[in-house]
């Protein structure tokens, strides 16, 4: 056997020789009694700077309506964000000034009353301050005998109650709906596969596992299939009806055909508010079908599941309470500041089995910091998670669920108002029915060819954003490019939608005149 010294040689030098190279004056700094920290040298000076920061962001929230909905990043800011990493720091005050100059003026725009793009929530002042408080505590979430674990547990209990899940169900807060979908489908895969996937791996099964969803399902479901080892071939995207809801006849035919071919169906995904149109699948019919076929029933309820908070709208999402797992976001229709998602799983034991990975450094103790029933937090892929539950908890406790039910109603009423304005406005064309809070339309004056309409509406969308008027997004329905307005905004008012309609017509005519 080679000697220890020879075995430890790297590029001709021992580790001891390398260690000598990094010594300062023959000693490590701490050997000489020199130790550093990152706390302010003057806490009162830091307090004054912190108050400036808080005051600036409170003003920013207060004055949201006065700001542009979006503006391009300036050339000067582009240049600022190019360069080598700093070797010496510039100090807290200087870096805050750089934030004011190069970061603050160029946000995505989610704070603005006329931001309706990509189903992005607005956030609140209370949520902003909750993030500050969570950062001050710097707690990790769920693993330890502390307040953070109890806050998250209470948030999960509240959401089980709100969505009709049993209190013995499990759940976890995630970064957003994408990871929530991944967690729910991972548990479903392991529960239905018929063998121990977590121990043996997918190759041991000898069958292709497959899940089913409508062609309108969110892309994160397909990504989840890829990450879970199913591949894109493991997802059957099925046709929809005229209201963009999954066709039950197509689902039944696909599952039957796959069983005949030796494919193992394991899950069906229902949409509670599709990202394109806000459509809600027949969740009750899907629950019945999944139970009959022995399939895991997962619901992607990223924003639409929270329609259940409204007594008026809850019938639209009937069947939520029968899901095996459900994914949704707090940062959409609960207006919580980014980022905060959630997944609820009916079968607590199945949830834990999918994510348990024991480790010696995570032993359970009867007392002390690790005196939790599950200090390994075996409910998701992350061990370290930020204390995002605090802003959710403070938001729900501060405003109350009934308030959010009314806010959801308000956004749906605004969507219907916008729909009527579109229907009543010459040269505008609505592209699909309005079920919840998503409105898709385009500028379509007579005499313009279909191919030209796509380019025309793309240009309208970009000018709306570049001029800071509003931030809708886009999608394609039946192959046509359309402007898409997703209303999960607590600051929007009806006059904002009047502004949008007027601006689309004005810009559309402006472009036609140019050409």
Coordinates of N, CA and C in Angstrom, one line a residue, residues 146-338:
X146 N -38.8 24.4 16.7 CA -38.8 25.9 16.8 C -40.1 26.4 16.3
X147 N -40.2 27.8 16.3 CA -41.5 28.4 15.8 C -41.8 28.2 14.3
X148 N -40.7 28.1 13.5 CA -40.9 28.0 12.1 C -41.7 26.7 11.7
X149 N -41.3 25.6 12.4 CA -42.0 24.4 12.1 C -43.5 24.5 12.5
X150 N -43.8 25.2 13.5 CA -45.2 25.3 14.0 C -46.0 26.3 13.1
X151 N -45.3 27.3 12.6 CA -46.0 28.2 11.7 C -46.4 27.5 10.4
X152 N -45.4 26.8 9.9 CA -45.7 26.0 8.6 C -46.9 25.0 8.9
X153 N -46.8 24.3 10.0 CA -47.8 23.3 10.3 C -49.2 24.0 10.4
X154 N -49.3 25.2 11.0 CA -50.6 25.8 11.1 C -51.1 26.3 9.7
X155 N -50.2 26.8 8.9 CA -50.6 27.2 7.5 C -51.1 26.0 6.8
X156 N -50.5 24.9 6.9 CA -50.9 23.7 6.2 C -52.3 23.2 6.7
X157 N -52.5 23.3 8.0 CA -53.8 23.0 8.6 C -54.9 23.9 8.1
X158 N -54.6 25.2 8.0 CA -55.6 26.1 7.5 C -56.0 25.8 6.1
X159 N -55.0 25.5 5.3 CA -55.3 25.2 3.9 C -56.0 23.9 3.7
X160 N -55.7 22.9 4.5 CA -56.5 21.6 4.5 C -58.0 22.0 4.7
X161 N -58.2 22.8 5.7 CA -59.6 23.2 6.1 C -60.2 23.9 4.9
X162 N -59.5 24.9 4.3 CA -60.1 25.7 3.3 C -60.4 24.9 2.0
X163 N -59.6 23.9 1.7 CA -59.8 23.1 0.5 C -60.5 21.8 0.7
X164 N -60.9 21.5 1.9 CA -61.7 20.3 2.2 C -60.9 19.0 2.3
X165 N -59.6 19.2 2.7 CA -58.8 18.0 2.9 C -58.9 17.6 4.4
X166 N -58.7 16.3 4.6 CA -58.7 15.8 6.0 C -57.5 16.4 6.8
X167 N -57.7 16.6 8.1 CA -56.7 17.2 8.9 C -55.5 16.3 9.1
X168 N -55.7 15.0 8.9 CA -54.6 14.0 9.0 C -53.7 14.0 7.7
X169 N -54.1 14.7 6.7 CA -53.3 14.8 5.5 C -52.0 15.4 5.7
X170 N -51.1 15.3 4.8 CA -49.8 15.9 4.8 C -49.6 17.0 3.9
X171 N -48.5 17.7 3.9 CA -48.2 18.8 3.0 C -46.9 19.4 3.2
X172 N -46.5 20.3 2.4 CA -45.3 21.0 2.5 C -45.4 22.3 1.7
X173 N -44.7 23.4 2.2 CA -44.6 24.6 1.4 C -43.4 24.5 0.5
X174 N -43.6 24.9 -0.7 CA -42.5 24.8 -1.8 C -42.2 26.2 -2.4
X175 N -41.3 26.2 -3.3 CA -41.0 27.5 -4.0 C -42.2 27.9 -4.8
X176 N -43.0 27.0 -5.4 CA -44.1 27.3 -6.2 C -44.8 26.1 -6.7
X177 N -45.7 26.3 -7.6 CA -46.5 25.2 -8.2 C -45.7 24.2 -8.9
X178 N -44.6 24.6 -9.5 CA -43.8 23.6 -10.3 C -43.3 22.5 -9.4
X179 N -42.6 22.9 -8.3 CA -42.1 21.9 -7.3 C -43.2 21.2 -6.6
X180 N -44.3 21.9 -6.4 CA -45.5 21.3 -5.7 C -46.0 20.2 -6.6
X181 N -46.1 20.4 -7.9 CA -46.5 19.3 -8.9 C -45.6 18.2 -8.9
X182 N -44.3 18.5 -8.8 CA -43.2 17.4 -8.8 C -43.4 16.6 -7.5
X183 N -43.6 17.2 -6.4 CA -43.8 16.4 -5.2 C -45.0 15.5 -5.2
X184 N -46.2 16.1 -5.6 CA -47.4 15.3 -5.7 C -47.3 14.2 -6.6
X185 N -46.7 14.4 -7.8 CA -46.6 13.3 -8.8 C -45.6 12.2 -8.4
X186 N -44.5 12.7 -7.6 CA -43.5 11.7 -7.1 C -44.2 10.7 -6.2
X187 N -45.0 11.3 -5.3 CA -45.7 10.4 -4.3 C -46.7 9.5 -5.1
X188 N -47.4 10.0 -6.1 CA -48.3 9.2 -6.9 C -47.6 8.1 -7.6
X189 N -46.5 8.4 -8.2 CA -45.7 7.4 -8.9 C -45.3 6.2 -8.0
X190 N -44.8 6.6 -6.8 CA -44.3 5.6 -5.8 C -45.5 4.8 -5.3
X191 N -46.7 5.4 -5.1 CA -47.8 4.7 -4.5 C -48.5 3.8 -5.4
X192 N -48.4 4.0 -6.8 CA -49.2 3.3 -7.7 C -48.3 2.3 -8.5
X193 N -47.0 2.5 -8.5 CA -46.1 1.7 -9.4 C -46.2 0.2 -9.2
X194 N -46.6 -0.2 -8.0 CA -46.7 -1.6 -7.7 C -45.5 -2.3 -7.2
X195 N -44.4 -1.5 -7.0 CA -43.2 -2.0 -6.4 C -42.5 -0.8 -5.8
X196 N -41.4 -1.1 -5.0 CA -40.7 0.0 -4.3 C -39.8 0.8 -5.2
X197 N -40.3 1.8 -5.8 CA -39.5 2.6 -6.7 C -38.4 3.3 -6.0
X198 N -38.6 3.8 -4.8 CA -37.6 4.5 -4.1 C -36.4 3.6 -3.7
X199 N -36.6 2.4 -3.6 CA -35.5 1.4 -3.3 C -34.9 0.8 -4.5
X200 N -35.7 0.4 -5.5 CA -35.2 -0.4 -6.6 C -35.0 0.4 -7.9
X201 N -35.6 1.6 -8.0 CA -35.5 2.4 -9.2 C -36.5 2.0 -10.2
X202 N -36.7 2.8 -11.2 CA -37.7 2.6 -12.2 C -37.4 1.4 -13.1
X203 N -36.2 1.1 -13.3 CA -35.8 0.0 -14.2 C -36.3 -1.4 -13.7
X204 N -36.6 -1.5 -12.4 CA -37.0 -2.8 -11.8 C -38.4 -3.1 -12.1
X205 N -39.2 -2.2 -12.6 CA -40.6 -2.4 -12.8 C -40.9 -3.1 -14.1
X206 N -40.1 -2.8 -15.1 CA -40.3 -3.5 -16.4 C -41.5 -2.9 -17.2
X207 N -42.2 -1.9 -16.7 CA -43.3 -1.3 -17.4 C -43.1 0.2 -17.6
X208 N -43.6 0.7 -18.6 CA -43.7 2.1 -18.8 C -44.8 2.7 -18.0
X209 N -44.5 3.6 -17.0 CA -45.5 4.3 -16.2 C -46.0 5.5 -17.0
X210 N -47.3 5.8 -16.9 CA -47.8 6.9 -17.7 C -48.8 7.7 -16.9
X211 N -48.8 9.0 -17.1 CA -49.8 9.9 -16.5 C -50.6 10.6 -17.6
X212 N -51.7 11.1 -17.3 CA -52.6 11.6 -18.3 C -53.1 13.0 -17.9
X213 N -53.1 13.9 -18.8 CA -53.6 15.3 -18.6 C -54.1 15.9 -19.9
X214 N -54.7 17.0 -19.8 CA -55.2 17.7 -21.0 C -54.0 18.4 -21.7
X215 N -54.2 18.7 -23.0 CA -53.2 19.4 -23.7 C -53.0 20.8 -23.2
X216 N -53.8 21.3 -22.3 CA -53.7 22.6 -21.7 C -53.0 22.6 -20.4
X217 N -52.5 21.4 -20.0 CA -51.8 21.3 -18.7 C -50.6 22.2 -18.6
X218 N -50.2 22.6 -17.5 CA -49.0 23.4 -17.3 C -47.7 22.6 -17.7
X219 N -46.7 23.3 -18.2 CA -45.5 22.7 -18.6 C -44.7 22.0 -17.5
X220 N -45.0 22.4 -16.3 CA -44.3 21.8 -15.1 C -44.7 20.4 -14.9
X221 N -45.9 20.0 -15.4 CA -46.3 18.6 -15.3 C -45.4 17.7 -16.2
X222 N -45.1 18.2 -17.4 CA -44.3 17.5 -18.3 C -42.8 17.5 -17.7
X223 N -42.4 18.6 -17.2 CA -41.0 18.6 -16.6 C -40.9 17.6 -15.4
X224 N -42.0 17.6 -14.6 CA -42.0 16.6 -13.5 C -41.8 15.2 -14.0
X225 N -42.5 14.9 -15.1 CA -42.4 13.5 -15.7 C -41.0 13.2 -16.1
X226 N -40.3 14.2 -16.7 CA -38.9 14.1 -17.1 C -38.0 13.8 -15.8
X227 N -38.2 14.6 -14.8 CA -37.4 14.5 -13.6 C -37.7 13.2 -12.8
X228 N -38.9 12.7 -13.0 CA -39.2 11.5 -12.3 C -38.8 10.2 -13.1
X229 N -38.1 10.4 -14.1 CA -37.6 9.3 -14.9 C -38.6 8.7 -15.9
X230 N -39.8 9.3 -16.1 CA -40.8 8.8 -16.9 C -40.6 9.2 -18.4
X231 N -39.9 10.3 -18.6 CA -39.7 10.9 -19.9 C -40.9 11.5 -20.4
X232 N -40.8 12.2 -21.5 CA -42.0 12.9 -22.1 C -43.0 11.8 -22.6
X233 N -42.4 10.6 -22.9 CA -43.3 9.5 -23.4 C -44.2 9.0 -22.2
X234 N -43.9 9.4 -21.0 CA -44.7 9.0 -19.9 C -45.9 9.9 -19.6
X235 N -46.1 10.9 -20.5 CA -47.2 11.8 -20.4 C -48.1 11.7 -21.6
X236 N -49.4 11.5 -21.5 CA -50.3 11.5 -22.6 C -51.1 12.8 -22.4
X237 N -50.9 13.7 -23.4 CA -51.6 15.0 -23.4 C -52.9 14.8 -24.3
X238 N -54.0 15.0 -23.7 CA -55.3 14.6 -24.4 C -56.1 15.8 -24.8
X239 N -57.0 15.6 -25.8 CA -57.7 16.8 -26.4 C -58.7 17.4 -25.4
X240 N -59.1 18.6 -25.7 CA -60.1 19.3 -24.8 C -61.3 19.7 -25.6
X241 N -62.4 20.1 -24.8 CA -63.6 20.5 -25.5 C -63.6 21.9 -25.8
X242 N -64.7 22.5 -26.2 CA -64.8 23.9 -26.7 C -64.5 24.9 -25.5
X243 N -64.6 24.4 -24.3 CA -64.2 25.3 -23.2 C -62.9 24.9 -22.6
X244 N -62.0 24.2 -23.4 CA -60.7 23.9 -23.0 C -60.6 23.0 -21.8
X245 N -61.6 22.1 -21.6 CA -61.6 21.2 -20.5 C -61.3 19.8 -21.0
X246 N -60.6 19.0 -20.2 CA -60.2 17.6 -20.6 C -61.4 16.8 -21.0
X247 N -61.4 16.2 -22.1 CA -62.5 15.3 -22.6 C -62.4 14.0 -21.9
X248 N -63.4 13.6 -21.2 CA -63.4 12.4 -20.4 C -63.4 11.2 -21.4
X249 N -64.1 11.3 -22.5 CA -64.1 10.1 -23.5 C -62.7 9.9 -24.0
X250 N -61.9 10.9 -24.2 CA -60.5 10.8 -24.7 C -59.6 10.1 -23.6
X251 N -59.9 10.5 -22.3 CA -59.1 10.0 -21.2 C -59.4 8.5 -21.1
X252 N -60.7 8.1 -21.1 CA -61.0 6.7 -20.9 C -60.4 5.8 -22.1
X253 N -60.5 6.4 -23.3 CA -60.0 5.6 -24.4 C -58.4 5.5 -24.3
X254 N -57.7 6.5 -23.9 CA -56.3 6.5 -23.8 C -55.8 5.5 -22.7
X255 N -56.5 5.5 -21.6 CA -56.1 4.6 -20.5 C -56.4 3.1 -20.9
X256 N -57.5 2.9 -21.5 CA -57.8 1.5 -22.0 C -56.8 1.0 -23.0
X257 N -56.5 1.9 -24.0 CA -55.5 1.5 -25.0 C -54.1 1.2 -24.5
X258 N -53.7 2.0 -23.5 CA -52.4 1.8 -22.9 C -52.4 0.5 -22.1
X259 N -53.4 0.2 -21.4 CA -53.4 -1.1 -20.6 C -53.3 -2.2 -21.6
X260 N -54.0 -2.2 -22.7 CA -53.9 -3.3 -23.7 C -52.4 -3.4 -24.2
X261 N -51.7 -2.3 -24.3 CA -50.3 -2.3 -24.8 C -49.3 -2.7 -23.7
X262 N -49.7 -2.9 -22.5 CA -48.8 -3.3 -21.4 C -48.2 -2.1 -20.7
X263 N -48.7 -0.9 -21.0 CA -48.3 0.3 -20.3 C -49.1 0.4 -19.0
X264 N -48.4 0.9 -17.9 CA -49.1 1.0 -16.6 C -49.5 2.4 -16.3
X265 N -50.8 2.7 -16.5 CA -51.3 4.0 -16.1 C -51.1 4.2 -14.6
X266 N -50.7 5.4 -14.1 CA -50.6 5.6 -12.7 C -51.2 6.9 -12.2
X267 N -51.4 7.9 -13.0 CA -52.0 9.1 -12.5 C -52.7 9.9 -13.6
X268 N -53.7 10.6 -13.1 CA -54.4 11.6 -14.0 C -54.3 13.0 -13.3
X269 N -54.0 14.0 -14.1 CA -53.9 15.3 -13.6 C -55.1 16.2 -14.0
X270 N -55.8 16.7 -13.1 CA -56.9 17.6 -13.4 C -56.4 19.1 -13.2
X271 N -57.0 19.9 -14.0 CA -56.6 21.3 -14.0 C -57.7 22.1 -13.2
X272 N -57.3 22.8 -12.2 CA -58.3 23.8 -11.6 C -57.8 25.2 -11.9
X273 N -58.1 25.6 -13.2 CA -57.6 26.8 -13.7 C -56.4 26.6 -14.6
X274 N -56.6 26.4 -15.9 CA -55.5 26.2 -16.8 C -54.8 27.5 -16.9
X275 N -53.5 27.5 -17.2 CA -52.7 28.7 -17.3 C -53.1 29.5 -18.5
X276 N -53.5 28.8 -19.6 CA -53.9 29.5 -20.8 C -55.2 30.3 -20.7
X277 N -56.2 29.6 -20.2 CA -57.6 30.2 -20.3 C -58.3 30.2 -19.0
X278 N -57.8 29.6 -17.9 CA -58.5 29.6 -16.6 C -59.5 28.5 -16.6
X279 N -59.5 27.6 -17.6 CA -60.5 26.5 -17.6 C -60.3 25.5 -16.4
X280 N -61.5 25.0 -16.0 CA -61.5 24.0 -14.9 C -62.0 22.7 -15.4
X281 N -61.2 21.7 -15.3 CA -61.7 20.3 -15.7 C -62.8 19.9 -14.8
X282 N -63.6 18.9 -15.3 CA -64.6 18.3 -14.4 C -63.9 17.4 -13.4
X283 N -63.7 18.0 -12.2 CA -62.9 17.4 -11.2 C -63.6 16.2 -10.5
X284 N -64.9 16.3 -10.4 CA -65.7 15.3 -9.9 C -65.7 14.0 -10.8
X285 N -65.8 14.2 -12.1 CA -65.8 13.1 -13.0 C -64.4 12.5 -13.0
X286 N -63.3 13.3 -12.9 CA -62.0 12.8 -12.9 C -61.7 12.0 -11.6
X287 N -62.3 12.5 -10.5 CA -62.1 11.8 -9.2 C -62.8 10.4 -9.3
X288 N -64.0 10.3 -9.9 CA -64.7 9.1 -10.1 C -63.9 8.1 -11.0
X289 N -63.3 8.7 -12.1 CA -62.6 7.8 -13.0 C -61.3 7.3 -12.3
X290 N -60.6 8.2 -11.6 CA -59.3 7.7 -11.0 C -59.6 6.6 -9.9
X291 N -60.7 6.8 -9.2 CA -61.0 5.8 -8.2 C -61.4 4.4 -8.9
X292 N -62.1 4.5 -9.9 CA -62.5 3.3 -10.7 C -61.3 2.6 -11.3
X293 N -60.4 3.4 -11.8 CA -59.2 2.8 -12.5 C -58.0 2.6 -11.6
X294 N -58.1 2.9 -10.3 CA -56.9 2.8 -9.4 C -55.8 3.7 -9.7
X295 N -56.1 4.9 -10.1 CA -55.1 5.9 -10.5 C -54.9 7.0 -9.4
X296 N -53.8 7.5 -9.3 CA -53.5 8.7 -8.4 C -54.2 9.9 -9.1
X297 N -54.9 10.6 -8.3 CA -55.6 11.8 -8.8 C -54.9 13.1 -8.2
X298 N -54.2 13.7 -9.1 CA -53.4 15.0 -8.7 C -54.1 16.1 -9.4
X299 N -54.2 17.2 -8.7 CA -54.8 18.5 -9.2 C -53.8 19.5 -9.3
X300 N -53.6 20.1 -10.4 CA -52.8 21.3 -10.6 C -53.7 22.5 -10.4
X301 N -53.7 23.1 -9.2 CA -54.6 24.2 -8.8 C -53.9 25.4 -8.6
X302 N -52.8 25.7 -9.4 CA -51.8 26.7 -9.1 C -52.5 28.0 -8.7
X303 N -53.5 28.5 -9.4 CA -54.3 29.6 -8.9 C -55.8 29.3 -8.7
X304 N -56.3 28.4 -9.6 CA -57.7 28.2 -9.6 C -58.3 27.5 -8.4
X305 N -57.4 26.7 -7.7 CA -57.9 26.0 -6.5 C -58.4 26.9 -5.4
X306 N -57.8 28.1 -5.4 CA -58.2 29.1 -4.4 C -59.5 29.8 -4.7
X307 N -60.1 29.5 -5.8 CA -61.5 29.9 -6.0 C -62.4 29.3 -5.0
X308 N -61.9 28.2 -4.3 CA -62.7 27.6 -3.2 C -62.9 28.5 -2.1
X309 N -62.1 29.5 -2.0 CA -62.3 30.5 -0.9 C -63.5 31.3 -1.0
X310 N -64.1 31.4 -2.2 CA -65.3 32.1 -2.5 C -66.5 31.2 -2.5
X311 N -67.5 31.5 -1.7 CA -68.7 30.7 -1.7 C -69.4 30.7 -3.1
X312 N -69.3 31.8 -3.8 CA -69.9 31.9 -5.1 C -69.2 31.0 -6.1
X313 N -67.9 30.9 -6.0 CA -67.1 30.2 -7.0 C -66.8 28.8 -6.7
X314 N -67.0 28.4 -5.4 CA -66.6 27.1 -5.0 C -67.2 25.9 -5.8
X315 N -68.5 26.1 -6.3 CA -69.0 25.0 -7.1 C -68.2 24.7 -8.4
X316 N -67.5 25.7 -8.9 CA -66.7 25.5 -10.1 C -65.6 24.6 -9.9
X317 N -65.1 24.4 -8.6 CA -63.9 23.6 -8.3 C -64.4 22.4 -7.4
X318 N -65.6 22.0 -7.5 CA -66.1 20.9 -6.8 C -65.3 19.7 -7.2
X319 N -64.9 18.9 -6.2 CA -64.0 17.7 -6.5 C -62.6 17.9 -6.0
X320 N -62.2 19.2 -5.7 CA -60.9 19.4 -5.1 C -60.6 18.5 -3.9
X321 N -61.7 18.4 -3.1 CA -61.5 17.7 -1.8 C -61.3 16.2 -2.0
X322 N -61.5 15.7 -3.2 CA -61.3 14.3 -3.5 C -59.9 13.9 -4.1
X323 N -59.1 14.9 -4.3 CA -57.8 14.7 -4.9 C -56.9 13.9 -3.9
X324 N -56.0 13.1 -4.5 CA -54.9 12.5 -3.7 C -53.8 13.5 -3.4
X325 N -53.6 14.4 -4.3 CA -52.6 15.5 -4.0 C -53.1 16.7 -4.8
X326 N -52.8 17.9 -4.3 CA -53.1 19.1 -4.9 C -52.0 20.1 -4.8
X327 N -51.7 20.8 -5.9 CA -50.6 21.8 -5.9 C -51.2 23.2 -6.1
X328 N -50.8 24.2 -5.4 CA -51.3 25.5 -5.6 C -50.2 26.5 -5.1
X329 N -50.4 27.8 -5.5 CA -49.5 28.8 -5.1 C -50.2 29.8 -4.2
X330 N -49.4 30.3 -3.2 CA -49.8 31.4 -2.4 C -49.5 32.7 -3.1
X331 N -48.5 32.7 -4.0 CA -48.0 34.0 -4.6 C -48.8 34.3 -5.8
X332 N -49.9 33.6 -6.1 CA -50.8 34.0 -7.2 C -52.1 34.6 -6.6
X333 N -53.1 33.8 -6.3 CA -54.4 34.3 -5.9 C -54.5 34.6 -4.4
X334 N -53.5 34.4 -3.7 CA -53.5 34.9 -2.3 C -52.5 36.1 -2.2
X335 N -52.0 36.6 -3.3 CA -51.2 37.8 -3.4 C -50.0 37.9 -2.4
X336 N -49.5 36.7 -2.0 CA -48.4 36.6 -1.2 C -47.1 37.0 -2.0
X337 N -46.2 37.7 -1.4 CA -45.0 38.1 -2.1 C -44.2 36.8 -2.5
X338 N -43.6 36.9 -3.7 CA -42.8 35.7 -4.2 C -41.7 35.3 -3.2

